XYZ file of C-alpha atoms in Angstrom:
436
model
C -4.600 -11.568 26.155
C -6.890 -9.930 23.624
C -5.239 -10.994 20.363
C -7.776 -12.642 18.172
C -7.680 -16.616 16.551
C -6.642 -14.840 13.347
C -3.581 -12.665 14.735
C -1.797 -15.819 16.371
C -2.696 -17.758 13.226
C -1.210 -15.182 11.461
C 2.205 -15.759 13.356
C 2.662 -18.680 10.856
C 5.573 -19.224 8.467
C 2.796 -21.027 6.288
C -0.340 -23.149 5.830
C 1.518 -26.560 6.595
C 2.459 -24.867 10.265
C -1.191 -22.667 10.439
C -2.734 -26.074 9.967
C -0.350 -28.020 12.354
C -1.259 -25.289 15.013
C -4.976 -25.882 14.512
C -4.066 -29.371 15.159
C -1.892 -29.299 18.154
C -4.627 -26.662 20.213
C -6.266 -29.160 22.063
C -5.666 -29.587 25.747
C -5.845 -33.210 25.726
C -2.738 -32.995 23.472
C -0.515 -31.953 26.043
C 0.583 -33.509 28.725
C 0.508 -30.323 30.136
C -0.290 -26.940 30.693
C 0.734 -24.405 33.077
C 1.411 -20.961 33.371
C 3.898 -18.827 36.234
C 5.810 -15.088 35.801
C 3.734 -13.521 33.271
C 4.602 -17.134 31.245
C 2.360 -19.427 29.610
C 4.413 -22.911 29.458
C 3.371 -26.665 28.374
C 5.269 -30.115 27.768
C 3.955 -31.901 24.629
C 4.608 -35.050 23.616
C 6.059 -36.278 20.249
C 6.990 -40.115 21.059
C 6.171 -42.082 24.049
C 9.565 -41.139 25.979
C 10.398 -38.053 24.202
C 8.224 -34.658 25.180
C 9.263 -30.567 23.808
C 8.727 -27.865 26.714
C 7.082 -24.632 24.838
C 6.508 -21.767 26.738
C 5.261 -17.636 25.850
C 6.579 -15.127 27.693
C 3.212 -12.774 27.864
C 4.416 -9.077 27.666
C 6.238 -8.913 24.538
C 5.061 -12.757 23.110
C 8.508 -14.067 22.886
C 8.708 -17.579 22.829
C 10.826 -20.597 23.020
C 10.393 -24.398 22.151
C 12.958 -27.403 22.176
C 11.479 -29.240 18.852
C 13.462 -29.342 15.896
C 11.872 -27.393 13.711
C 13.280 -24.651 11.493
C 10.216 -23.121 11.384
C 9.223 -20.173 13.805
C 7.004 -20.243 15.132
C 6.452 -23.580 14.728
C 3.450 -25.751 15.456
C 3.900 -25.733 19.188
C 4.387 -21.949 19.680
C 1.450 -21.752 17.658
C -1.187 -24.210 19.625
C 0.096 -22.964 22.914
C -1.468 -19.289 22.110
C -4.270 -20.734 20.751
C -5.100 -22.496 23.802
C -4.065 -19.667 26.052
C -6.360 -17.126 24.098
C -9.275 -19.763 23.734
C -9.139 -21.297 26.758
C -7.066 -19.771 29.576
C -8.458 -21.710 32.277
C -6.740 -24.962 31.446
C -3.890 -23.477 32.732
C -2.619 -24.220 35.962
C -0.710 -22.315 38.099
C 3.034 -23.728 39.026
C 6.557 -22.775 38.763
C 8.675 -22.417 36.277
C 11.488 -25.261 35.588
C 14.592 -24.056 35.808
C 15.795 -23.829 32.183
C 12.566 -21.676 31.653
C 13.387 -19.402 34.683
C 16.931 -18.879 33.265
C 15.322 -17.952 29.803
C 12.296 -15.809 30.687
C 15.192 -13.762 33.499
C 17.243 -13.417 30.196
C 14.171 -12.273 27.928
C 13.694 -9.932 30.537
C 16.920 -7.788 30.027
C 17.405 -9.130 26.500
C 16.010 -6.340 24.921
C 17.187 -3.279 27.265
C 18.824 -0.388 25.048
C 21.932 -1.054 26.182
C 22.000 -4.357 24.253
C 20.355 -3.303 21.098
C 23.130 -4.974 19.011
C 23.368 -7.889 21.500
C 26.125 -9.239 19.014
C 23.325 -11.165 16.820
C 23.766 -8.302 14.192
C 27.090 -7.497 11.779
C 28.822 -4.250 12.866
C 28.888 -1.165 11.439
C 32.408 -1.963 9.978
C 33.069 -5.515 8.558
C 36.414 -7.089 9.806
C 39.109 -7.405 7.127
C 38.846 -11.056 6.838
C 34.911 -11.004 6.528
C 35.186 -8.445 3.728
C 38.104 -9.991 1.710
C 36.250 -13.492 2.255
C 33.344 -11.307 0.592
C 35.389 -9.670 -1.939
C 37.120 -13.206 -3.375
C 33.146 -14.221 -3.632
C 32.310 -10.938 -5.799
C 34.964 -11.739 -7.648
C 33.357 -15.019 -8.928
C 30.419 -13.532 -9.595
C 31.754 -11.009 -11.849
C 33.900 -13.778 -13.602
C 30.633 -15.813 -13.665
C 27.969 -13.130 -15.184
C 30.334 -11.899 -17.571
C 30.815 -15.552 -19.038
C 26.666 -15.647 -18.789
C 26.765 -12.261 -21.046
C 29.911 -13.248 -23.185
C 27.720 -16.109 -24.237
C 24.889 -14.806 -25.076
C 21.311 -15.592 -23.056
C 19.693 -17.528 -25.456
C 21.069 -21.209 -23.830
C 19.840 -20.238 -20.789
C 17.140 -22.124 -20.445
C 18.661 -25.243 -21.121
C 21.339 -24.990 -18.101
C 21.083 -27.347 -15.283
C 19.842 -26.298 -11.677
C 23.641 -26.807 -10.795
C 24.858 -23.901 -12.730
C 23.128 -21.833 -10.733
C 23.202 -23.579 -7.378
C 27.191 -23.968 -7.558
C 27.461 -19.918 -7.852
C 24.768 -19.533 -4.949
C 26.584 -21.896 -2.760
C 29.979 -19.856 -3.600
C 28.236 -16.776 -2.352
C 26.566 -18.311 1.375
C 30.169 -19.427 1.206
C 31.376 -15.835 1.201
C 28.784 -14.875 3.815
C 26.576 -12.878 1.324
C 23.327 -15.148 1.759
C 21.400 -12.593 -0.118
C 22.979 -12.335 -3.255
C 22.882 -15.876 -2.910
C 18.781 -15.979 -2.758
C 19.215 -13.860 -6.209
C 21.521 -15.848 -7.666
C 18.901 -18.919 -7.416
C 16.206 -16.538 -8.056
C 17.705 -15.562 -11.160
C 17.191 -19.548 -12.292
C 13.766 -19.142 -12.626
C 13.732 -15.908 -14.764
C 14.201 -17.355 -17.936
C 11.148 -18.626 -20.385
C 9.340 -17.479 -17.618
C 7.757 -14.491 -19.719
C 8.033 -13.221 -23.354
C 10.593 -10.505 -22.103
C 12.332 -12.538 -19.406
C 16.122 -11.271 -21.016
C 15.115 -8.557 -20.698
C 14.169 -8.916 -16.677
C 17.691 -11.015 -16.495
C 19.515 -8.567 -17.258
C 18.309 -6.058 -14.946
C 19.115 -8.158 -12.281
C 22.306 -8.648 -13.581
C 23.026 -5.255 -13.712
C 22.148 -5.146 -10.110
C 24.535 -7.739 -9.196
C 27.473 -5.769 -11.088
C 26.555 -2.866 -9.158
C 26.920 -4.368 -6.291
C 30.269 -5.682 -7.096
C 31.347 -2.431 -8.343
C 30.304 -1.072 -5.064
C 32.416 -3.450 -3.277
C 35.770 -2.858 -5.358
C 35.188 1.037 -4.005
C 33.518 0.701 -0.685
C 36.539 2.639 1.944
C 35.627 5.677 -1.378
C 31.846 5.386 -0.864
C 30.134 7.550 1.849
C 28.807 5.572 4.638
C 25.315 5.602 3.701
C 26.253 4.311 0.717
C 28.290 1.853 2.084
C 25.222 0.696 4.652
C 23.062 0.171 1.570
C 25.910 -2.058 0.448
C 25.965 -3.883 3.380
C 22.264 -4.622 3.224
C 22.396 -5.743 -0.049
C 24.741 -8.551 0.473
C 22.422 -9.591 3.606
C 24.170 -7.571 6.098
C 22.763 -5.636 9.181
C 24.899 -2.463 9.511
C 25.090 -0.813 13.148
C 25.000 2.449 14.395
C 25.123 4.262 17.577
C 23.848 7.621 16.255
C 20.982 8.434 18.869
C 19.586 10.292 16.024
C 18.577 7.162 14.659
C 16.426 5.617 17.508
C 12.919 6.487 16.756
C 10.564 6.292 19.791
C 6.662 5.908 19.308
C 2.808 4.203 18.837
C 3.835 1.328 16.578
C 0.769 -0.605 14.768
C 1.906 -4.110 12.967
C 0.904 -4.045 9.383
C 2.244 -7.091 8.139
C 5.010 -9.609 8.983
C 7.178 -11.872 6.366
C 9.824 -14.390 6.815
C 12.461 -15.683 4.839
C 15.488 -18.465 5.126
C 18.683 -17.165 4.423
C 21.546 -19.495 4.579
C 20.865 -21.562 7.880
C 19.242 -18.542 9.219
C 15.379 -17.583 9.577
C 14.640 -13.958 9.368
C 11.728 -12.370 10.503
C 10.270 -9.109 9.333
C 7.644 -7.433 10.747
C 6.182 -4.033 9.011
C 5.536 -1.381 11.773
C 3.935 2.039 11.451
C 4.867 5.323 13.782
C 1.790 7.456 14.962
C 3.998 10.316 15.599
C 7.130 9.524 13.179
C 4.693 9.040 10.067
C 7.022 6.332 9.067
C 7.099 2.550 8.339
C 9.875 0.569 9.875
C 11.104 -2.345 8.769
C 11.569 -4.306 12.206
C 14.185 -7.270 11.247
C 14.808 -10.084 13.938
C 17.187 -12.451 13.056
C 17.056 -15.459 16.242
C 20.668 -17.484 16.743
C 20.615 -20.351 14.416
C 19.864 -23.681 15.562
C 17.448 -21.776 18.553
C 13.704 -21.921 17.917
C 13.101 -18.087 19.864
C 11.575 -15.021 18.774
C 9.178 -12.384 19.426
C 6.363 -12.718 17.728
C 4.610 -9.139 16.739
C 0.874 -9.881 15.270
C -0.706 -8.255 12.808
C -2.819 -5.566 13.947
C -1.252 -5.267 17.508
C -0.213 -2.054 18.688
C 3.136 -1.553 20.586
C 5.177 1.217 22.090
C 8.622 1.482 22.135
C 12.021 2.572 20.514
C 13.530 1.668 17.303
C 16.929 1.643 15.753
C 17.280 2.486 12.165
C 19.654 0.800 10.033
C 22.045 3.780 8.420
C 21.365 3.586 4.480
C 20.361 6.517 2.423
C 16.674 5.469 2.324
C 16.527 4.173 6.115
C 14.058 1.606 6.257
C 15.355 -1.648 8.168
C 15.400 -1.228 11.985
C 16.277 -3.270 15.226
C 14.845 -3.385 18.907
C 15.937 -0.702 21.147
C 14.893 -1.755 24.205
C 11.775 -4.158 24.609
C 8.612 -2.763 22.912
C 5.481 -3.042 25.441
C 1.827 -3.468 24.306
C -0.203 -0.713 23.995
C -3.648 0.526 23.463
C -2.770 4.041 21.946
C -5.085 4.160 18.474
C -2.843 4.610 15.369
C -4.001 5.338 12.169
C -1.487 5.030 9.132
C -1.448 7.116 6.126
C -0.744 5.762 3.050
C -1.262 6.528 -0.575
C -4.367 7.429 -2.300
C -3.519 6.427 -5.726
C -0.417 3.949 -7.222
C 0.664 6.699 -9.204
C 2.005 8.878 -5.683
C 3.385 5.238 -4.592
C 5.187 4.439 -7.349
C 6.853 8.365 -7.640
C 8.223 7.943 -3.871
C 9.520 4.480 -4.502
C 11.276 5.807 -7.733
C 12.971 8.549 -4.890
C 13.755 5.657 -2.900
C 15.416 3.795 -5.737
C 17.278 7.357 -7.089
C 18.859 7.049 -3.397
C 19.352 3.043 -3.007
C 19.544 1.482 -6.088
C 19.824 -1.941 -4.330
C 17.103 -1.360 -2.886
C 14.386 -4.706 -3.126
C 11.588 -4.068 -1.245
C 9.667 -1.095 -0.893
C 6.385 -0.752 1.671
C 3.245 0.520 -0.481
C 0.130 1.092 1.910
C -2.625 1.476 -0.913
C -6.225 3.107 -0.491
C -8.899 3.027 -3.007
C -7.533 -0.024 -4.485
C -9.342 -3.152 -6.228
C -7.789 -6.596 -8.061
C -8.367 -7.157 -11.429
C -7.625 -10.583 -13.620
C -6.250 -10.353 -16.849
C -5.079 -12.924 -19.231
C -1.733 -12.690 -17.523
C -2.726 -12.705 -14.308
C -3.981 -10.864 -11.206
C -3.340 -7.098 -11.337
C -3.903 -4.165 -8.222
C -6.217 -1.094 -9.711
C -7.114 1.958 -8.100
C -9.518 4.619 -8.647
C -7.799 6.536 -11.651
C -7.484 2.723 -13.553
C -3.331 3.028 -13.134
C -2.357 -0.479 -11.971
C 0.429 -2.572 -10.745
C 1.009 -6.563 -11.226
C 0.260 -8.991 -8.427
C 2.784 -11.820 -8.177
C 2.464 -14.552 -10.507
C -0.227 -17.181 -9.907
C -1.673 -15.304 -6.946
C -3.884 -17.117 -5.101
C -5.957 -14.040 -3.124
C -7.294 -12.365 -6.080
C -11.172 -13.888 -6.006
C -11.069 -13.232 -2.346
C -9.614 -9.591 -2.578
C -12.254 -8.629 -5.498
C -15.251 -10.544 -3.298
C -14.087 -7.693 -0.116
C -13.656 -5.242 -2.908
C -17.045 -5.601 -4.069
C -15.867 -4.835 -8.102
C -15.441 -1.005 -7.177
C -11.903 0.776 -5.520
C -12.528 0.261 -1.867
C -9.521 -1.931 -0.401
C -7.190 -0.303 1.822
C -3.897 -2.760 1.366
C -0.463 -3.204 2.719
C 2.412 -5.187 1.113
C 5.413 -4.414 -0.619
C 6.652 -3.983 -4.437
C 9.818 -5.499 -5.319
C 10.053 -3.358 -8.989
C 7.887 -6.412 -11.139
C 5.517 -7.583 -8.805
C 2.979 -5.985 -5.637
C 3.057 -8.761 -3.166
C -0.160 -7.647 -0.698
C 0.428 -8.871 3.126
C -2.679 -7.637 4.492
C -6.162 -5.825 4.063
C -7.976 -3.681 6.275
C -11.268 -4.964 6.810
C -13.906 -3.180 8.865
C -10.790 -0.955 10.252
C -8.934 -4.255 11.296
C -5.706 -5.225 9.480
C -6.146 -8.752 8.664
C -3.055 -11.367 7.253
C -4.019 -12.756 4.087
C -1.746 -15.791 3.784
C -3.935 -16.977 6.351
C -6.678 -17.512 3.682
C -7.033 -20.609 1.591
C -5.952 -19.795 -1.584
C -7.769 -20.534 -4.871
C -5.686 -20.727 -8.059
């Protein structure tokens, strides 16, 4: 295993986990520690008659654990790599039990192209009763922001957290868990800025949009209709072999989010010979603690699926991606200006579209009295999110002069960074304690 301490701490959903993995990677923590098939496996023990069984499956770093935890990885996951990479000799060799035979045999075909939508992921057309249970949801919403417009924005402020959390729960009720996450997001929009009404009702005119796009979706071409899907939360299928993309993939950066009673995971890849950044979403069944976990900075070869949409970006497994040593070197763009022109093509194609990769050269932060801000070389500049907490330790790399190469993504208000290439390494930087 040649991932470094700061790739598998990078794995985690946040500092409370990151520091709960330091924690837990210690062998005299475990009861034990073993490893058999190309799996790294240990029982650890959380009362004195209650133990979790953790185990790594080695070639692709999936991994399973039988705590409770919504988090994934969680603590467990996390201190088993640790010790594994650290200290590989603690492990002993000895068979698998038998519940981790059955898994690893299944993690083994899992991922063959054959099963690339292995039922986890919405197909290509919704069934009748999922889209009218979706439709009677829009409805609401439309009912609901036109009152919010009818009377005026100004009380706003002033409404109680139910207002908004009754609509939200309406829409997880309707299975559209990301309109949803906006609906609650849209709560925190106002006072927020001087020209928050202004922000509010951009995002309400996405909503409507999306509505609109609802009311006509059998008229809509299906790219269109795929972008709708996605909006809502929705992974739309295809079986177009045009769309499976086989290459040199190098991890950028990896996110996760909880949507409804699911986790997803997404993990930025970039092609050496497609050019192209994929965005690799892995959703794991709910109530399981599984996934693959793709470090920053690792390097993997394999196929991709890409979500239909008329700005294809999300993608799916096609077949298991193996490690891989091939060098990849991503291109990205030398000023903010050139970013900011192809995301405005990306949004002429999807306007629901939310998040949009920026790989940045010749960039450096800046504080202003609003905040932390990106600059690059020709002084054009884009907003970092809201009480960042990176900024000192971007501008101490950056050396007060445009030299950081940085990956994140721009969600039309705010560039949230993921990671920063430092001394041709791509490094996590929620990893870092943050200073406010």
């Amino acid at each position: 295993m040649d991932w470094t301490k700061e790739q598998i701490l990078g794995l985690a959903p946040d500092h409370f986990t990151l520091r709960a993995g330091l924690g837990v990677a210690t062998p005299q923590k475990w009861i034990a520690l073993h490893h058999a098939q190309a799996t790294c496996w240990g029982l650890f023990p959380i009362s004195r008659q209650k133990t979790v069984e953790t185990a790594v499956f080695l070639p692709n770093f999936a991994y399973t654990c039988s705590c409770n935890s919504r988090k994934a990885p969680c603590r467990h996951v996390l201190g088993l790599l640790l010790l594994w990479q650290q200290a590989p000799q603690k492990f002993t060799n000895l068979p698998l039990p038998a519940a981790l035979t059955v898994w690893v045999k299944q993690e083994q075909h899992l991922r063959q192209p054959t099963t690339a939508a292995n039922g986890r992921f919405p197909k290509s057309h919704p069934s009748p009763q999922k889209m009218n249970q979706l439709l009677a949801g829009l409805n609401e919403l439309e009912l609901w922001l036109l009152d919010m417009v009818r009377h005026g924005l100004a009380s706003l402020p002033e409404r109680p957290k139910t207002y908004w959390g009754t609509m939200a729960n309406r829409l997880v009720d309707a299975q559209a868990n990301d309109l949803a996450q906006t609906v609650r997001q849209l709560a925190n929009i106002p006072s927020s800025q001087p020209d928050w009404p202004e922000t509010l009702l951009q995002q309400i005119g996405r909503l409507y949009l999306i509505i609109q796009g609802f009311q006509r979706f059998a008229q809509l071409p299906p790219p269109v209709q795929a972008d709708l899907q996605t909006a809502v939360g929705w992974l739309p299928q295809t079986t177009n072999k045009a769309n499976i993309i086989s290459d040199n993939w190098l991890v950028l950066g990896r996110q996760q989010e909880i949507v409804g009673k699911q986790t997803r995971h997404i993990t930025w890849l970039w092609g050496q010979n497609s050019q192209m950044i994929a965005q690799l979403i892995d959703l794991p069944a709910v109530g399981t603690l599984e996934g693959s976990a793709l470090a920053t900075n690792s390097l993997w070869q394999g196929s991709l699926r890409l979500l239909p949409g008329s700005w294809p970006l999300g993608a799916v497994r096609h077949g298991r991606l193996q490690t891989s040593a091939a060098p990849v070197q991503p291109i990205g763009y030398q000023t903010i200006r050139a970013a900011s022109q192809t995301h405005n093509e990306a949004l002429a194609a999807n306007p629901w579209l939310t998040q949009f990769p920026m790989l940045l050269h010749n960039t450096q932060p800046s504080q202003t009295e609003t905040g932390w801000q990106l600059l690059d070389a020709t002084g054009t500049s884009l907003p970092l999110p809201p009480k960042y907490a990176y900024g000192w330790h971007l501008a101490a790399i950056a050396g007060n002069r445009p030299s950081l190469s940085l990956f994140g993504v721009w969600n039309g208000r705010f560039y949230h960074p993921l990671s920063v290439n430092i001394q041709q390494t791509w490094q996590d930087i929620h990893i870092w304690r943050g200073v406010k």
